[in-house]
C-alpha positions as a printed Julia matrix, in Angstrom:
249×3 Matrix{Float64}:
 158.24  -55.99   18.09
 156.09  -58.58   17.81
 154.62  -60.34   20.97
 151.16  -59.39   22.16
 151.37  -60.0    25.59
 148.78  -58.16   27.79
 147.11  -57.05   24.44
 143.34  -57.87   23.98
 142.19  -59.43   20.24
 138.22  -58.85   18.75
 138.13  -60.92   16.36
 134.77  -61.55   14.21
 133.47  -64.18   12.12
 136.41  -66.71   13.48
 134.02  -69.51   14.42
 135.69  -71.47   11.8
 137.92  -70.56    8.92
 140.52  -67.92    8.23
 138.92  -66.58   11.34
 139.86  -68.99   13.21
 143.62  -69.22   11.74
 143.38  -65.42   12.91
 142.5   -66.0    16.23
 144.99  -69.13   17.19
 147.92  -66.83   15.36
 147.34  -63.82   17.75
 146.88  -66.32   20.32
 150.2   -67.74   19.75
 152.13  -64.61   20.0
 150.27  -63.52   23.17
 146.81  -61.78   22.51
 143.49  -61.93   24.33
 141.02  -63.21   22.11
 137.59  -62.08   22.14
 136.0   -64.24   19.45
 133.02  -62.97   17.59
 130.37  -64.75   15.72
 127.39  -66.01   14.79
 127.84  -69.9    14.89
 129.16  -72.05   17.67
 132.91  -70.76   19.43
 133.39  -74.14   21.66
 136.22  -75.13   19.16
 138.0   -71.66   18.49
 137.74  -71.26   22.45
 139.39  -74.7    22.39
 142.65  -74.21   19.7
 142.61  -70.5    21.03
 143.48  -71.55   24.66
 145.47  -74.81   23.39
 147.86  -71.92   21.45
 148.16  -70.51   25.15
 145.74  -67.47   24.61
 142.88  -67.01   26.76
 139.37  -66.45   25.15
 136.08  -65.02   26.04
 133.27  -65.91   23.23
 130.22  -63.7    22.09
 127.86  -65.24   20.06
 126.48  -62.34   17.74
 124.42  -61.79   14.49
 126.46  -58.97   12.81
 123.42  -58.26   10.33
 121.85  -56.45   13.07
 123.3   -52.84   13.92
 121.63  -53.17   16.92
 123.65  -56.69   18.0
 126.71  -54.71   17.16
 126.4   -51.91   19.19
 125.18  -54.36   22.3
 128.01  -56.62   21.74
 130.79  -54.27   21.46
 128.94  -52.24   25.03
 129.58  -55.98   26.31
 132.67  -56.77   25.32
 134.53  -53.73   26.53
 132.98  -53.64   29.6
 133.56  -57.11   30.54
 137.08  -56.86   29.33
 137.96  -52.96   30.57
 139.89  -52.2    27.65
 140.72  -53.76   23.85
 144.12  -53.1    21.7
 143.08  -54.53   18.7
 139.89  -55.17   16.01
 139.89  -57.65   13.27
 136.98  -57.79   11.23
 136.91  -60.86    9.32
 133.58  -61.61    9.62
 132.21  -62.11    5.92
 129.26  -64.11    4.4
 128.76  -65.58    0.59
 125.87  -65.87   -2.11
 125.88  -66.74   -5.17
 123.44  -65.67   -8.04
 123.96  -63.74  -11.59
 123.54  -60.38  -10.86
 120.26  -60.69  -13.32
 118.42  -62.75  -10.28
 120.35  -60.93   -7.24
 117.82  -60.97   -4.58
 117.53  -57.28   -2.83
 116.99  -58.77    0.61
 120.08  -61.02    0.19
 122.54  -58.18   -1.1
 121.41  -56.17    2.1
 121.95  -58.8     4.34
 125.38  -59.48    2.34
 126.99  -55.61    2.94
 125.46  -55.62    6.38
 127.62  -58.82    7.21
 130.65  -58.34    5.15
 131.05  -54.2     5.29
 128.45  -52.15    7.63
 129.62  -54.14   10.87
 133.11  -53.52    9.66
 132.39  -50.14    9.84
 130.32  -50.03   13.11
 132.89  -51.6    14.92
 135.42  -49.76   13.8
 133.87  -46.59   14.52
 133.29  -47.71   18.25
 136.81  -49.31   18.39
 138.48  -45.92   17.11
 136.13  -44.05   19.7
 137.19  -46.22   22.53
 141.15  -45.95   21.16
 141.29  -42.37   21.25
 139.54  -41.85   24.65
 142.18  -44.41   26.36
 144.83  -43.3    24.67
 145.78  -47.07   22.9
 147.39  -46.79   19.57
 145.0   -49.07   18.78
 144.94  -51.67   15.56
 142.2   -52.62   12.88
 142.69  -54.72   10.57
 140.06  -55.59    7.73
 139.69  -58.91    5.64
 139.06  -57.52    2.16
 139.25  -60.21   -0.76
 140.54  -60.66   -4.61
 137.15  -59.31   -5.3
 138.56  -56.2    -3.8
 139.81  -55.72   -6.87
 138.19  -58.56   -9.39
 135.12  -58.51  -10.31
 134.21  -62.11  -10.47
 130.86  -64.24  -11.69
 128.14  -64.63   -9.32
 128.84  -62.54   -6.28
 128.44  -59.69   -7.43
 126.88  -58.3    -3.57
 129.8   -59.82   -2.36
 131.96  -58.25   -4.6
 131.05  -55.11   -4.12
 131.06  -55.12    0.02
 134.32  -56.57   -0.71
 135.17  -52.82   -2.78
 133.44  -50.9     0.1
 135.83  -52.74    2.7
 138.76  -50.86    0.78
 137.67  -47.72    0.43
 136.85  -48.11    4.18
 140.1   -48.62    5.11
 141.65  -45.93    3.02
 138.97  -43.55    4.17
 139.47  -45.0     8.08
 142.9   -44.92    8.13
 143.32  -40.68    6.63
 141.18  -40.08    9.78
 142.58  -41.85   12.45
 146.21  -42.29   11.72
 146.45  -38.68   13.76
 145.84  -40.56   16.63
 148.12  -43.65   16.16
 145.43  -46.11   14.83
 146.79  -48.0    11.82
 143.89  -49.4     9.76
 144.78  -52.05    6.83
 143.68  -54.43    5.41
 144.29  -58.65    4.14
 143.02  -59.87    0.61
 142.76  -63.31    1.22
 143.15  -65.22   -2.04
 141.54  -68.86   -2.55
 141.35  -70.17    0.56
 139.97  -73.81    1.07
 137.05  -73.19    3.97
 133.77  -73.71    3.49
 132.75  -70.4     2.57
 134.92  -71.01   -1.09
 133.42  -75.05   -1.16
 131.19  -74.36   -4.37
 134.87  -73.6    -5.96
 137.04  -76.19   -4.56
 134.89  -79.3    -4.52
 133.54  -78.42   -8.52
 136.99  -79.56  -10.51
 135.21  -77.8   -13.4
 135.66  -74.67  -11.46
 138.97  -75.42   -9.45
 141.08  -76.42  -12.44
 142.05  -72.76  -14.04
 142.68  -71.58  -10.21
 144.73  -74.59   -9.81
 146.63  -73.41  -12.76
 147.23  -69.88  -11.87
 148.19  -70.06   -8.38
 152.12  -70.09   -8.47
 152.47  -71.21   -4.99
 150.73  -74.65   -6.29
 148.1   -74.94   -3.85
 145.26  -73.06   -2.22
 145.59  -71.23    1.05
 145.07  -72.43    4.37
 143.64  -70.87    7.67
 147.29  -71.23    9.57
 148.83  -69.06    6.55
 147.29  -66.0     8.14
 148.45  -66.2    11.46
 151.95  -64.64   10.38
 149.92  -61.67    8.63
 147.85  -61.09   11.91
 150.23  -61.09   14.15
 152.31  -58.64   12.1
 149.56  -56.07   11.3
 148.58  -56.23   15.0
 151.48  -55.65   16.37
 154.08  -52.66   16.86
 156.11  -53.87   13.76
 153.32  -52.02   11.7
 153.42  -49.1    13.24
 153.86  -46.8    10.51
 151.97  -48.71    8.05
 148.61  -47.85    7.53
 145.97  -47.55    4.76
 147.38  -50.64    2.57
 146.06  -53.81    1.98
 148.23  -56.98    1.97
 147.37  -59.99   -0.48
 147.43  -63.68    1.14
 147.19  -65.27   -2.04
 150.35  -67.58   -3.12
 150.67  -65.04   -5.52
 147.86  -65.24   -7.64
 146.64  -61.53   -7.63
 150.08  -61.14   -9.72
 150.43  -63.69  -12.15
């Protein structure tokens, strides 16, 4: 129940990252990848095809509606059809919520939560008029449920991403699209560098993480695969930490 052979991958924001561990794990097991994002692609094109995938890149600012709505046009007509939507794409800024800049919290929930939604809309539109019991799978966060120091536009698209797929899920399970949803823990990419490099910073997460280490791209490819695939079938609606069990210590 778990190949994706002859099954077509979007995948956003996988330029680099848990993106990219998304993208090489649905590779593996058989997927399409369409890779989404706003920096370079040459190197997820590369480990996407080396994992025996094929790949087709779109370079894309997901701040802009308008860039959304061209690229997914694009996309599906260039590929004919698409099985599956992952939006990972997600962006980062820090500031006390005294100093939060308003342009900077807009640009934040456009990134990490409004394309989310955009693209799922269009996905579950293009699902329903093929017939595909389609999948779309969300990266939400621990700030899905923590609050957290210094992100607080983060945290908050981070909320909205969960009460997306809840919301998402009510409305198009009737048509055999699962929506869930990943809660990445602390992950070592470069989005989470402030933490990790800063031993100040790192030490207590050290500490609480019972797995006794951080997270790595490649530990979401088993996660992927699974929620895009028919052995979720009747799961929809839930999120799934990918945290080495820190969200329960």
């Amino acid at each position: 129940m778990l190949p994706l052979e002859g099954k077509k991958a979007v995948v956003t924001g996988c330029a680099t990252g848990i993106g990219q561990g998304i993208a090489i794990g649905l590779a593996k097991a058989g997927a399409h990848v369409i890779a989404l994002d706003i920096g370079d692609l040459e190197d997820t094109r590369e480990k996407v095809m080396a994992a025996g995938g094929g790949c087709d890149c779109y370079q894309v600012d997901l701040s802009d509606s308008g860039a959304v709505y061209r690229v997914w046009e694009k996309l599906v007509a260039e590929a004919g059809a698409v099985d599956i939507l992952f939006n990972n794409a997600g962006m980062q800024y820090r500031r006390t919520a005294f100093e939060y800049p308003e342009e900077m919290f807009d640009k934040v929930v456009a990134v990490n939560l409004k394309a989310a939604y955009l693209l799922s809309q269009r996905a579950a539109v293009h699902f329903r008029e093929r017939g595909i019991r389609g999948k779309i799978i969300n990266t939400a966060s621990l700030f899905t449920t923590f609050g957290g120091f210094e992100v607080s536009g983060y945290t908050c698209s981070k909320h909205g991403i969960m009460g997306m797929t809840k919301a998402l899920s009510n409305e198009f399970a009737p048509f055999g699209i699962c929506v869930n949803a990943i809660a990445p823990g602390y992950i070592q990419t470069e989005l989470t560098r402030a933490v990790w490099s800063d031993p100040l910073k790192r030490k207590p997460i050290d500490e609480r993480i019972p797995a006794g280490r951080w997270g790595r791209p490649e530990d979401f490819e088993g996660v992927a695969v699974f929620l895009a695939s028919r052995a979720s079938d009747y799961i929809t609606g839930v999120m799934i930490p990918v945290d080495g069990g820190y969200s329960v210590r």
